[in-house]
Amino acid sequence: MKNGNILEVKNLKTYFKIKQGIVKAVDDVSFELKKGESIGLVGESGCGKTTTALSIIRLLSDNGYIESGKIIFDDVNLAAMTEDEILNYRWNDISMIFQGAMNALNPVMRVSDQIIEAIQLHESISREEARKRVTELFELVKINPNLMDSYPHEFSGGMRQRAIIAMALACNPALIIGDEPTTALDVMVQAQIIDLINDLRKKLKMSMIMITHDLSIITETCDKIAVMYAGKIAEIGNVDDIVFNYQHPYTEKLIKAFPNIYGERQMVESIPGTPPNLLNPPKGCRFADRCHKKIGEICDNVDPSLVSIDGSNHMVACHLKEGLRNV
Amino acid sequence: MYNNIVDIQNLKIYFQIRQGFVEEVIKREKKIVKAVDNIDLSIKKGEILSLVGESGSGKTTTGRAILQLAKKTDGKILFDGDEINRKDKKYMHTFRERAQMIFQDPYQSLNPKFMVIDIVAEPLQLMKIKISQEEKIKKVIKALEFAGLKPGKDYLYRYPHELSGGQRQRVSIATCFIVSPDFIVADEPVSMLDASVRADILKLFVSMKEQKDTSFLFITHDLALAWLISDRIAIMYLGKIMEMGSADLIAGSCLHPYSQALTSVLAVVGDKRKKKRIVLEGETPSPMNIPKGCRFHTRCPICQKKCKQSEPELKEISSGHFVACHFPQKIN
Ligand SMILES: Nc1ncnc2c1ncn2[C@@H]1O[C@H](COP(=O)(O)OP(=O)(O)OP(=O)(O)O)[C@@H](O)[C@H]1O
Ligand SMILES: Nc1ncnc2c1ncn2[C@@H]1O[C@H](COP(=O)(O)OP(=O)(O)OP(=O)(O)O)[C@@H](O)[C@H]1O
Ligand code: SF4
Ligand SMILES: [Mg+2]
Ligand SMILES: [Mg+2]
């Protein structure tokens, strides 16, 4: 795109139909990603991170649908595409490391064959060529290519996650989405995978969306952070803006929930209450009934919109900020 | 009064692994997993001691052994100064009341056929504590609310599958609190919880320690959480304790290369004082094939010849600070 963006998500609404009604899992989410840039989506379980990602690559489950909004990738709107059209983009341009994928590898099929199958599904190349590609991919993700014909159970957790990353890289995507790619791995393996991801992004000049509930992982891998709460973006900006100059009460609470071993030993804080039911979200600010800085009725009645702080790309959706601005 | 609630001396727990017919019968090969390989450890009364280490390092096995849920191969385990006598029924009865475990996996440890009320009240039943149904409900509600499930009455008649992972973990915490034990093995009790809610549980442990003098063996792979709530931390690698000391010492000035690597890769939010990361290469060896000499030598950034030949003992290098390394030093 002319403005250097590779992806623009505009007012995305993704809903799920269930017996009891409609789950507004993603409700008016917008963000942009520049070529080569990485953004982290962070937030509590159920806030809509995975749903945002699945909307982008259009792999929502049958009861899910994009209600409205645009997903502009390379000047085309993925949200408006037919299933056939999106096939040209999925994996070739945008690929995804699914949540829990390393435990979902086919146990009775060699790892190499699983990747070859994935490549041949998207490109018409010979088996031999595909096999050669797997060798290169293994080298890229730092697994000895001699091991490519192993079965998944012969790999450690870290190796399986590397194989999953290799598979996501198979068709040279410009954008990769990682959904909790380091969760459930041991810290040292996690550190290795983070190094690998950072290294690959530099080498391949890839853009990335990193999804995790662990804010610390994002600060190590991303340029920008979008803090999600109950289907909406509460605050978005460069990593340093969010971490050192957060404006939203929810971001503040989220940051304070993580211990800092370089600082004083201070008990972490929790956020009382639970996120609202997305079948019937509150009409005001979705965080209002858990908020420690609630101003008053306006929070219960008016949904705060995302506004820029001093005209920068640091934006926050909170009446506290809007209020200050209007004084 | 005896100072320690638990003393472990030279504890070894080995498992024999079943193999195919050829290996077992014809080749007479025996595969042994040395899950816990000679550890010494004491937990003081009213202390939280954290056992930190990666997956498979032997943390759960150690905890289970203390509670007599895993058979020891060798060594001694004392509880409140006395060796635990498994054959003495009366002793075991009191022991089961005084020592409890919060299990690692709330998906496996809760009986799916029981409702929450029966799960939480089970220890009362096991201990044949006679109370009326009314009292039972009251006690269970109190325990549930203690563990952060409020209002407790809303959860009484639910089955485990109707609860989220975090809620299940709280049920298993409530189960252990209902008999007010003196000692709790808490095996990854907050691993299923969002960061935003785990503080409640951690605070609960700290307040039990402060108000009731409850002792804890807190098992976790998260060094930062261990540092937050414990008095002392022991770092485990492949069945052995590599370093042990006060929480601040381990977090800030540990000397074993493995502990230093672990602390260096801890991600923190909102602090620029980050140390240089020491990312260890390769993988942890299999506990069926523990390297000779120092068991960490295959991955150690400062390994020398001596490390490959002889195994370092866990030595007290300054008061209360134990390190198992031939060359304990700051790496930078
Ligand atoms: N297929 C579905 N049908 C109905 N509701 C769904 C479906 N998939 C997700 N949801 C709901 O949509 C909301 C957002 O879910 P999503 O999986 O995007 O959350 P998440 O942020 O990825 O959470 P986690 O951290 O637990 O993975 C949740 O309330 C969830 O229950
Ligand atoms: N009953 C058993 N039979 C055989 N091997 C076992 C048994 N229990 C544990 N082990 C092995 O002993 C080692 C230590 O296991 P343990 O469960 O104590 O590790 P852990 O430190 O708790 O790991 P995690 O963080 O994954 O829970 C592992 O290699 C494990 O496979
Ligand atoms: S809008 Fe109001 S309730 Fe919402 S976060 Fe801001 S101050 Fe709190
Ligand atoms: Mg998800
Ligand atoms: Mg364990």
XYZ file of C-alpha atoms and ligand atoms in Angstrom:
731
model
C 0.000 0.000 0.000
C 1.146 3.547 -0.637
C 1.307 4.469 3.029
C 3.669 1.570 3.728
C 1.009 -0.480 5.520
C 0.746 -4.169 4.826
C -2.453 -4.602 6.809
C -5.302 -2.337 7.848
C -8.066 -3.721 9.998
C -10.934 -1.255 9.963
C -13.882 -1.400 12.344
C -13.925 -5.166 12.328
C -16.901 -6.841 13.949
C -16.903 -10.609 14.191
C -19.806 -12.384 15.832
C -20.738 -15.951 16.693
C -24.268 -17.277 16.571
C -25.143 -19.583 19.457
C -28.399 -20.888 20.883
C -28.651 -18.139 23.470
C -27.992 -15.344 20.997
C -25.061 -13.584 19.384
C -21.583 -13.451 20.911
C -19.955 -10.159 19.973
C -16.444 -11.566 20.180
C -14.765 -8.784 18.189
C -16.643 -5.532 18.271
C -15.232 -2.648 16.278
C -11.521 -3.367 16.231
C -9.138 -1.278 14.119
C -5.378 -1.341 13.796
C -2.659 -0.962 11.193
C 0.556 -2.778 10.580
C 3.446 -1.437 8.541
C 5.554 -3.680 6.334
C 8.087 -5.471 8.518
C 6.411 -4.311 11.714
C 5.086 -6.509 14.496
C 2.112 -5.956 16.728
C 1.138 -7.867 19.847
C -2.475 -8.522 20.805
C -2.729 -8.970 24.535
C -5.611 -9.448 26.924
C -7.348 -11.880 29.236
C -8.751 -15.184 28.099
C -11.834 -14.720 25.937
C -11.194 -11.101 24.938
C -11.198 -11.924 21.215
C -7.535 -12.309 20.267
C -7.863 -15.586 18.407
C -11.115 -14.475 16.808
C -9.388 -11.359 15.430
C -6.682 -13.534 13.898
C -9.078 -16.083 12.468
C -11.082 -13.254 10.905
C -7.980 -12.022 9.104
C -7.166 -15.369 7.523
C -10.860 -16.148 7.243
C -10.889 -19.407 9.115
C -13.770 -18.739 11.476
C -15.816 -21.696 12.634
C -19.164 -22.237 10.914
C -21.189 -20.242 13.420
C -18.842 -17.265 13.152
C -19.081 -14.455 10.626
C -17.710 -11.019 9.888
C -20.613 -8.717 10.634
C -18.947 -5.635 9.195
C -15.622 -3.925 8.700
C -12.687 -4.203 6.358
C -9.460 -6.152 6.387
C -7.217 -4.514 3.815
C -4.168 -6.538 2.909
C -2.013 -5.287 0.075
C -4.821 -3.039 -1.224
C -7.483 -5.736 -1.296
C -10.277 -6.327 1.198
C -9.966 -9.860 2.544
C -13.222 -9.484 4.462
C -15.199 -9.250 1.226
C -13.565 -12.171 -0.554
C -15.162 -15.443 -1.492
C -13.733 -18.642 -0.071
C -12.019 -19.366 -3.438
C -10.394 -15.969 -3.630
C -9.038 -16.095 -0.088
C -7.275 -19.370 -0.866
C -4.731 -17.453 -2.920
C -3.772 -15.444 0.133
C -3.985 -17.896 2.978
C -0.563 -19.490 3.607
C 0.996 -17.837 0.540
C 0.767 -14.310 1.909
C -0.559 -14.715 5.416
C 0.054 -17.741 7.545
C -0.757 -18.618 11.094
C 0.739 -20.612 13.934
C -2.374 -21.915 15.651
C -2.898 -21.979 19.392
C -1.829 -25.425 20.588
C -0.746 -26.557 17.111
C 2.388 -28.319 18.325
C 0.177 -30.802 20.102
C -2.047 -31.214 17.068
C 0.535 -32.616 14.646
C -0.613 -35.884 13.122
C 1.017 -38.526 15.354
C 1.180 -41.249 12.688
C 2.701 -39.152 9.922
C 6.344 -38.149 9.567
C 6.964 -34.461 10.262
C 8.550 -34.026 6.817
C 5.496 -35.476 5.074
C 3.184 -33.179 6.985
C 5.104 -30.137 5.807
C 5.444 -31.450 2.242
C 1.712 -32.016 2.152
C 1.117 -28.445 3.302
C 3.458 -27.055 0.644
C 1.961 -29.118 -2.182
C -1.494 -28.020 -1.164
C -0.577 -24.434 -1.930
C 2.026 -24.666 -4.660
C 2.252 -26.973 -7.613
C 5.772 -28.252 -7.139
C 7.161 -31.763 -7.201
C 7.598 -33.846 -4.104
C 11.350 -33.681 -4.541
C 11.360 -29.907 -4.684
C 9.057 -29.731 -1.688
C 11.395 -32.033 0.220
C 14.292 -29.783 -0.601
C 12.287 -26.855 0.719
C 11.683 -28.733 3.969
C 15.437 -29.200 4.341
C 15.943 -25.464 3.986
C 13.102 -24.723 6.378
C 14.557 -27.041 8.990
C 17.875 -25.263 8.714
C 16.065 -21.962 9.056
C 14.328 -22.983 12.267
C 17.504 -24.700 13.486
C 16.514 -28.335 13.594
C 18.969 -30.800 12.118
C 17.465 -31.673 8.674
C 18.551 -35.287 9.220
C 15.710 -35.497 11.715
C 12.993 -34.405 9.319
C 11.632 -37.898 8.815
C 10.919 -38.342 12.513
C 7.466 -38.754 13.964
C 6.114 -35.967 16.179
C 6.485 -37.956 19.413
C 10.208 -38.270 18.718
C 10.502 -34.501 18.970
C 10.654 -32.503 22.169
C 8.097 -29.742 22.721
C 10.549 -27.125 21.515
C 11.351 -29.057 18.340
C 7.680 -29.572 17.573
C 7.067 -25.860 17.915
C 9.999 -25.197 15.574
C 8.485 -27.618 13.061
C 5.173 -25.758 13.308
C 6.986 -22.495 12.660
C 8.719 -24.099 9.669
C 5.341 -25.107 8.327
C 4.004 -21.580 8.717
C 7.021 -20.245 6.807
C 6.757 -22.833 4.026
C 5.207 -20.563 1.409
C 7.164 -17.434 2.256
C 4.384 -15.374 3.788
C 4.644 -11.619 4.141
C 2.628 -11.706 7.336
C 2.707 -14.347 9.999
C 0.265 -14.624 12.897
C 1.456 -16.442 16.004
C -1.287 -17.469 18.430
C 0.365 -18.180 21.798
C 3.430 -19.696 20.096
C 5.463 -19.928 23.300
C 2.778 -20.749 25.856
C 3.286 -24.073 27.644
C 6.970 -24.214 26.734
C 9.691 -24.201 29.368
C 11.315 -20.807 29.941
C 14.573 -21.722 28.272
C 12.789 -23.194 25.251
C 10.567 -20.134 25.238
C 13.677 -17.941 25.129
C 15.035 -20.009 22.233
C 11.784 -19.677 20.289
C 11.637 -15.922 20.928
C 15.195 -15.582 19.626
C 14.269 -17.686 16.604
C 11.205 -15.590 15.828
C 13.121 -12.322 16.176
C 15.909 -13.695 14.020
C 13.554 -14.954 11.294
C 11.664 -11.684 11.170
C 14.862 -9.784 10.582
C 16.121 -12.226 7.987
C 12.872 -12.588 6.067
C 11.580 -9.031 6.664
C 8.269 -10.443 7.772
C 5.431 -8.619 9.458
C 3.928 -10.315 12.468
C 0.892 -10.379 14.708
C 1.762 -11.976 18.026
C -1.084 -13.131 20.222
C -0.531 -13.897 23.866
C -1.897 -13.268 27.315
C 1.677 -12.776 28.496
C 2.558 -9.131 28.111
C 6.242 -9.804 28.772
C 6.545 -11.941 25.628
C 5.216 -9.052 23.552
C 7.694 -6.570 24.942
C 10.450 -8.905 23.735
C 9.141 -9.443 20.219
C 6.937 -6.575 19.087
C 7.051 -2.945 17.989
C 3.452 -2.171 18.909
C 0.887 -3.429 21.396
C -2.881 -3.542 21.185
C -4.472 -4.189 24.558
C -7.811 -5.907 24.044
C -10.648 -6.049 26.503
C -13.972 -7.792 25.937
C -13.859 -7.602 22.147
C -12.513 -4.077 21.882
C -9.160 -2.348 21.820
C -8.700 -0.485 25.095
C -5.334 1.013 24.230
C -2.869 0.778 21.360
C 0.561 2.236 20.711
C 4.285 1.611 20.529
C 5.577 -0.825 23.133
C 7.246 1.910 25.173
C 4.139 4.119 25.093
C 2.050 1.312 26.487
C 4.511 0.029 29.028
C 5.864 3.299 30.372
C 3.050 5.715 29.598
C -0.132 3.685 29.745
C -3.341 5.680 29.905
C -6.053 3.072 30.294
C -6.906 1.774 33.778
C -7.068 -1.759 32.356
C -3.571 -1.521 30.862
C -2.315 -0.283 34.201
C -3.841 -3.275 35.988
C -2.527 -5.696 33.404
C 1.028 -4.401 33.732
C 0.871 -4.505 37.511
C -0.174 -8.139 37.378
C 3.371 -9.054 36.279
C 6.207 -9.316 38.767
C 9.429 -7.490 37.990
C 12.416 -9.275 39.440
C 14.654 -6.282 38.827
C 12.489 -4.052 40.953
C 11.258 -4.178 44.533
C 9.644 -7.354 45.716
C 6.075 -6.216 45.646
C 2.983 -8.394 45.485
C 1.315 -8.350 42.088
C -2.198 -6.988 41.945
C -5.183 -8.737 40.522
C -8.141 -7.248 38.750
C -11.284 -7.919 40.743
C -14.311 -9.247 38.903
C -14.562 -10.918 35.522
C -14.929 -9.648 31.948
C -18.527 -9.045 30.833
C -20.617 -11.587 28.997
C -20.191 -10.917 25.284
C -23.710 -12.127 24.547
C -24.953 -8.986 26.156
C -22.111 -6.532 26.678
C -22.732 -3.420 28.778
C -23.670 -0.343 26.813
C -21.051 1.900 28.377
C -17.377 1.143 28.830
C -16.916 -2.612 28.961
C -14.410 -2.286 31.773
C -16.593 0.000 33.901
C -17.647 -2.439 36.614
C -14.043 -3.519 37.281
C -12.476 -0.108 36.906
C -10.715 1.480 39.859
C -10.747 4.907 38.242
C -14.347 5.020 37.105
C -15.495 8.624 36.780
C -19.225 8.170 37.081
C -22.344 7.642 35.034
C -20.680 8.441 31.759
C -18.639 5.232 32.106
C -21.776 3.129 32.539
C -23.713 4.763 29.753
C -21.376 5.853 26.989
C -18.990 3.595 25.125
C -15.706 5.528 25.009
C -14.168 5.778 21.550
C -10.509 5.315 20.746
C -8.806 8.724 20.674
C -5.255 9.664 19.898
C -2.995 11.066 22.563
C -1.382 14.275 21.334
C -2.009 13.289 17.736
C 0.362 10.326 17.973
C -0.390 6.679 17.156
C -0.858 6.060 20.874
C -4.613 5.759 21.317
C -6.828 5.033 24.278
C -10.541 4.357 24.784
C -11.351 5.783 28.187
C -13.491 8.683 29.368
C -10.766 9.672 31.746
C -8.727 10.765 28.741
C -11.616 12.195 26.795
C -12.656 14.037 29.922
C -9.229 15.537 30.407
C -9.171 16.594 26.809
C -12.446 18.464 27.151
C -11.440 20.444 30.217
C 9.294 -27.785 69.331
C 10.948 -29.006 66.188
C 11.804 -26.189 63.748
C 11.272 -27.902 60.428
C 8.031 -29.300 59.144
C 9.796 -31.395 56.494
C 13.316 -32.774 56.236
C 14.413 -34.687 53.189
C 17.692 -36.578 53.376
C 19.412 -38.249 50.433
C 16.116 -38.817 48.698
C 16.198 -40.897 45.523
C 13.216 -41.835 43.441
C 13.864 -44.011 40.417
C 11.287 -45.366 38.035
C 11.782 -48.427 35.930
C 10.414 -47.925 32.452
C 8.597 -50.699 30.658
C 10.043 -51.576 27.306
C 9.483 -53.971 24.461
C 9.925 -57.701 24.937
C 13.266 -57.828 23.159
C 14.914 -55.194 25.314
C 13.437 -56.396 28.559
C 13.653 -60.147 28.335
C 16.271 -60.964 25.735
C 18.759 -58.153 26.133
C 18.017 -57.823 29.838
C 18.189 -54.074 29.478
C 16.687 -52.024 32.227
C 15.771 -48.427 31.612
C 15.733 -46.355 34.744
C 14.459 -42.815 35.076
C 16.206 -41.044 37.889
C 13.407 -38.596 38.620
C 14.848 -37.471 41.944
C 18.510 -38.203 42.348
C 19.771 -37.648 45.850
C 18.391 -34.448 47.249
C 18.524 -32.858 50.692
C 15.972 -30.262 51.583
C 14.307 -28.853 54.667
C 11.201 -26.736 54.938
C 10.820 -24.659 58.074
C 7.564 -24.209 59.894
C 5.772 -21.189 58.494
C 8.024 -21.057 55.449
C 7.247 -20.998 51.749
C 9.923 -22.866 49.876
C 9.709 -22.854 46.088
C 10.955 -25.658 43.938
C 11.690 -24.256 40.499
C 12.782 -26.146 37.430
C 11.829 -27.072 33.926
C 9.442 -29.789 32.908
C 10.651 -33.236 33.976
C 13.176 -31.982 36.518
C 11.471 -33.941 39.312
C 9.464 -31.286 41.151
C 6.148 -33.119 41.291
C 7.832 -36.388 42.170
C 9.544 -34.712 45.128
C 6.243 -33.258 46.329
C 4.431 -36.555 45.924
C 7.146 -38.383 47.818
C 6.762 -36.117 50.833
C 3.056 -36.843 50.886
C 3.703 -40.582 50.514
C 2.148 -40.654 47.063
C 5.327 -41.846 45.367
C 7.527 -44.652 46.582
C 11.044 -43.644 47.434
C 13.979 -45.675 46.236
C 16.271 -44.508 48.988
C 16.629 -41.805 51.618
C 14.643 -40.441 54.504
C 11.698 -38.108 54.820
C 10.894 -36.619 58.226
C 7.658 -34.827 59.030
C 7.708 -32.588 62.071
C 10.856 -34.343 63.217
C 9.666 -37.932 62.871
C 10.180 -40.354 60.065
C 6.837 -40.948 58.382
C 5.600 -44.395 59.337
C 3.373 -45.631 56.557
C 2.410 -48.741 58.463
C 1.015 -46.915 61.475
C -2.601 -46.289 60.536
C -3.267 -43.825 63.304
C -0.170 -41.844 62.442
C -1.057 -41.768 58.748
C -4.536 -40.559 59.611
C -3.206 -37.455 61.344
C -0.522 -37.080 58.710
C -3.112 -36.982 55.924
C -4.932 -34.281 57.815
C -1.828 -32.191 58.438
C -0.291 -32.482 54.975
C -2.225 -31.736 51.791
C -1.546 -31.415 48.097
C -2.929 -29.107 45.443
C -2.522 -31.125 42.293
C -0.892 -29.807 39.144
C -3.575 -30.672 36.647
C -7.099 -29.723 37.708
C -8.422 -31.532 34.636
C -7.163 -34.848 35.860
C -7.346 -34.507 39.592
C -11.037 -33.670 39.986
C -13.421 -36.592 39.768
C -15.749 -35.754 36.857
C -18.634 -37.676 38.399
C -18.672 -35.659 41.612
C -20.249 -32.287 42.181
C -18.144 -29.511 43.644
C -19.660 -29.924 47.107
C -18.641 -33.573 47.262
C -15.198 -32.934 45.836
C -14.433 -30.232 48.376
C -15.902 -32.213 51.274
C -14.043 -35.399 50.362
C -11.174 -34.898 52.826
C -13.746 -34.646 55.642
C -15.226 -37.943 54.531
C -11.839 -39.593 54.195
C -10.925 -38.483 57.651
C -14.260 -39.666 58.964
C -15.001 -36.279 60.430
C -18.652 -36.496 61.401
C -20.719 -33.396 60.698
C -24.281 -32.634 59.714
C -25.205 -31.888 56.100
C -25.851 -28.295 57.094
C -22.429 -27.923 58.638
C -20.869 -29.577 55.627
C -22.462 -27.064 53.267
C -21.305 -24.231 55.470
C -17.750 -25.516 55.583
C -17.612 -26.100 51.831
C -18.950 -22.631 51.057
C -16.377 -21.130 53.383
C -13.573 -23.068 51.693
C -14.787 -22.120 48.211
C -14.960 -18.462 49.089
C -11.588 -18.695 50.758
C -10.244 -19.932 47.411
C -11.920 -17.029 45.626
C -15.075 -18.677 44.279
C -17.691 -16.168 45.361
C -20.494 -16.586 46.143
C -19.611 -20.138 47.116
C -23.189 -21.410 47.035
C -23.349 -20.851 43.262
C -20.697 -23.495 42.735
C -21.856 -26.245 45.092
C -23.838 -28.281 42.643
C -21.742 -27.921 39.520
C -19.671 -30.638 37.907
C -16.003 -30.070 36.978
C -16.792 -29.901 33.254
C -19.017 -26.924 33.928
C -16.087 -24.924 35.263
C -13.244 -23.100 33.549
C -9.656 -24.229 34.067
C -9.056 -21.496 36.604
C -12.220 -22.316 38.519
C -11.217 -25.972 38.680
C -7.880 -24.978 40.089
C -9.668 -23.015 42.799
C -11.868 -25.986 43.622
C -8.775 -28.069 44.161
C -7.382 -25.323 46.396
C -10.607 -25.247 48.399
C -10.397 -29.025 48.812
C -7.039 -28.737 50.420
C -7.995 -25.884 52.742
C -11.077 -27.470 54.226
C -9.056 -29.358 56.832
C -6.624 -26.483 57.649
C -3.404 -28.380 57.064
C -0.005 -27.442 58.514
C 1.799 -28.217 55.295
C 0.748 -27.877 51.684
C 2.429 -29.042 48.527
C 1.082 -26.607 45.926
C 1.959 -28.024 42.512
C 1.726 -25.258 39.880
C -1.413 -23.907 41.545
C -1.755 -20.837 39.348
C -0.466 -22.106 36.017
C -3.965 -22.189 34.521
C -4.910 -18.731 35.673
C -4.742 -15.425 33.862
C -2.162 -13.072 35.318
C -5.031 -10.818 36.323
C -6.429 -13.277 38.845
C -3.483 -15.309 40.097
C -2.477 -12.646 42.617
C -5.494 -13.548 44.756
C -4.325 -17.113 45.157
C -0.739 -16.094 45.849
C -1.897 -13.646 48.509
C -3.961 -16.399 50.051
C -0.857 -18.551 50.476
C 1.122 -15.709 51.972
C -1.647 -14.860 54.422
C -2.026 -18.509 55.487
C 1.654 -18.568 56.138
C 1.561 -15.365 58.126
C -1.620 -16.016 60.068
C -1.642 -19.764 60.548
C 2.041 -20.572 60.213
C 1.213 -22.915 57.332
C 4.272 -24.190 55.466
C 4.360 -24.582 51.708
C 6.328 -26.407 49.100
C 5.428 -24.231 46.138
C 6.202 -25.993 42.881
C 6.488 -23.837 39.796
C 8.385 -23.337 36.580
C 7.918 -19.582 36.985
C 10.897 -18.179 38.816
C 9.372 -14.711 39.037
C 6.332 -16.000 40.911
C 8.550 -18.072 43.164
C 10.579 -14.987 43.991
C 7.426 -13.051 44.718
C 6.003 -15.251 47.439
C 8.702 -17.484 48.856
C 11.228 -17.236 51.626
C 13.641 -19.577 49.911
C 14.015 -21.033 46.416
C 15.579 -24.302 45.312
C 16.473 -24.664 41.630
C 16.187 -28.187 40.270
C 17.724 -29.655 37.135
C 17.432 -33.301 36.095
C 16.516 -34.576 39.537
C 19.062 -32.611 41.533
C 19.105 -29.336 43.391
C 21.546 -26.989 41.687
C 21.207 -23.991 43.941
C 19.266 -22.984 47.007
C 19.025 -19.791 48.988
C 16.821 -16.898 49.977
C 14.432 -15.724 47.276
C 16.193 -12.410 46.796
C 19.563 -14.072 46.580
C 18.443 -16.502 43.892
C 16.697 -13.781 41.874
C 19.433 -11.209 42.212
C 22.789 -12.848 42.840
C 22.658 -16.529 42.070
C 25.959 -18.168 41.193
C 25.103 -21.448 39.491
C 25.311 -20.993 35.706
C 21.932 -22.693 35.271
C 20.179 -20.380 37.727
C 21.836 -17.414 36.080
C 20.577 -18.504 32.678
C 17.066 -18.973 34.063
C 16.953 -15.551 35.676
C 18.494 -13.852 32.649
C 15.778 -14.964 30.229
C 12.907 -13.938 32.476
C 10.911 -11.406 30.592
C 9.870 -8.389 32.592
C 7.399 -5.690 31.762
C 8.304 -2.085 32.214
C 11.927 -2.208 33.271
C 14.927 -1.358 31.149
C 17.448 -2.756 33.604
C 17.534 -6.002 31.739
C 20.499 -8.289 32.118
C 22.195 -9.802 29.120
C 20.259 -12.919 28.204
C 22.033 -16.228 28.538
C 20.042 -18.498 26.235
C 21.209 -22.068 26.658
C 21.524 -24.040 23.470
C 20.149 -27.468 22.765
C 17.895 -29.483 24.967
C 17.848 -30.869 28.453
C 19.178 -34.451 28.335
C 16.799 -37.304 29.096
C 16.545 -38.326 32.763
C 17.186 -41.854 31.517
C 20.579 -40.747 30.376
C 21.961 -38.285 32.869
C 25.371 -36.924 31.788
C 28.378 -37.986 33.838
C 30.165 -35.461 35.968
C 28.113 -32.350 36.475
C 24.742 -33.193 34.958
C 24.504 -29.662 33.578
C 27.848 -29.745 31.790
C 26.478 -30.485 28.306
C 24.815 -27.074 28.276
C 26.951 -25.054 30.630
C 28.507 -21.897 29.177
C 31.544 -22.134 31.508
C 32.109 -25.900 31.459
C 35.656 -27.097 32.080
C 37.426 -30.440 32.088
C 36.723 -31.170 35.734
C 32.982 -30.748 35.139
C 32.906 -33.707 32.782
C 34.643 -35.933 35.283
C 33.259 -35.375 38.721
C 29.884 -34.404 40.025
C 29.867 -31.282 42.210
C 28.154 -31.561 45.573
C 25.612 -29.083 46.854
C 27.884 -27.010 49.108
C 27.082 -24.133 51.423
C 29.287 -21.367 50.044
C 27.962 -18.699 52.359
C 25.427 -18.812 55.135
C 22.236 -20.371 53.764
C 23.442 -20.249 50.158
C 23.982 -23.664 48.588
C 25.467 -24.223 45.126
C 26.279 -27.429 43.247
C 28.970 -26.208 40.863
C 32.727 -26.573 40.669
C 33.158 -22.987 39.539
C 30.414 -20.843 41.007
C 30.828 -17.349 39.585
C 29.031 -14.431 38.012
C 28.802 -14.846 34.246
C 28.458 -11.787 32.073
N -17.125 -20.871 17.806
C -17.548 -20.072 18.788
N -18.835 -20.008 19.127
C -19.277 -19.194 20.096
N -18.468 -18.368 20.807
C -17.182 -18.392 20.521
C -16.632 -19.223 19.503
N -15.286 -19.020 19.440
C -15.014 -18.098 20.391
N -16.143 -17.706 21.020
C -16.246 -16.702 22.094
O -15.703 -15.498 21.611
C -14.961 -14.830 22.618
C -13.540 -14.585 22.136
O -12.869 -15.830 21.998
P -11.365 -15.955 21.526
O -11.086 -17.397 21.309
O -11.141 -15.032 20.382
O -10.586 -15.416 22.803
P -9.017 -15.307 23.081
O -8.764 -13.890 23.416
O -8.243 -15.920 21.978
O -8.892 -16.169 24.420
P -7.748 -17.207 24.916
O -6.677 -16.371 25.522
O -8.475 -18.005 25.969
O -7.312 -18.021 23.753
C -15.062 -15.695 23.853
O -16.070 -15.174 24.660
C -15.421 -17.048 23.320
O -16.175 -17.763 24.256
N 5.196 -42.915 37.557
C 6.231 -42.655 36.757
N 6.786 -43.616 35.980
C 7.836 -43.365 35.203
N 8.429 -42.168 35.080
C 7.927 -41.161 35.816
C 6.804 -41.339 36.680
N 6.534 -40.154 37.278
C 7.431 -39.283 36.801
N 8.276 -39.876 35.923
C 9.389 -39.243 35.227
O 10.201 -38.617 36.191
C 10.690 -37.368 35.725
C 10.302 -36.251 36.674
O 8.895 -36.057 36.599
P 8.113 -34.973 37.438
O 6.673 -35.132 37.132
O 8.523 -35.031 38.853
O 8.652 -33.610 36.796
P 8.210 -32.108 37.040
O 9.435 -31.377 37.416
O 7.056 -32.056 37.973
O 7.783 -31.646 35.582
P 6.545 -30.737 35.061
O 7.010 -29.318 35.197
O 6.401 -31.148 33.627
O 5.358 -31.055 35.897
C 10.145 -37.211 34.320
O 11.119 -37.622 33.399
C 8.960 -38.136 34.308
O 8.713 -38.606 32.993
S -13.952 4.716 30.493
Fe -14.399 4.958 32.590
S -14.784 2.939 33.322
Fe -13.817 2.753 31.385
S -11.765 2.550 31.866
Fe -12.061 4.658 31.509
S -12.512 5.508 33.458
Fe -12.682 3.332 33.663
Mg -7.042 -17.635 21.878
Mg 5.092 -31.475 37.729
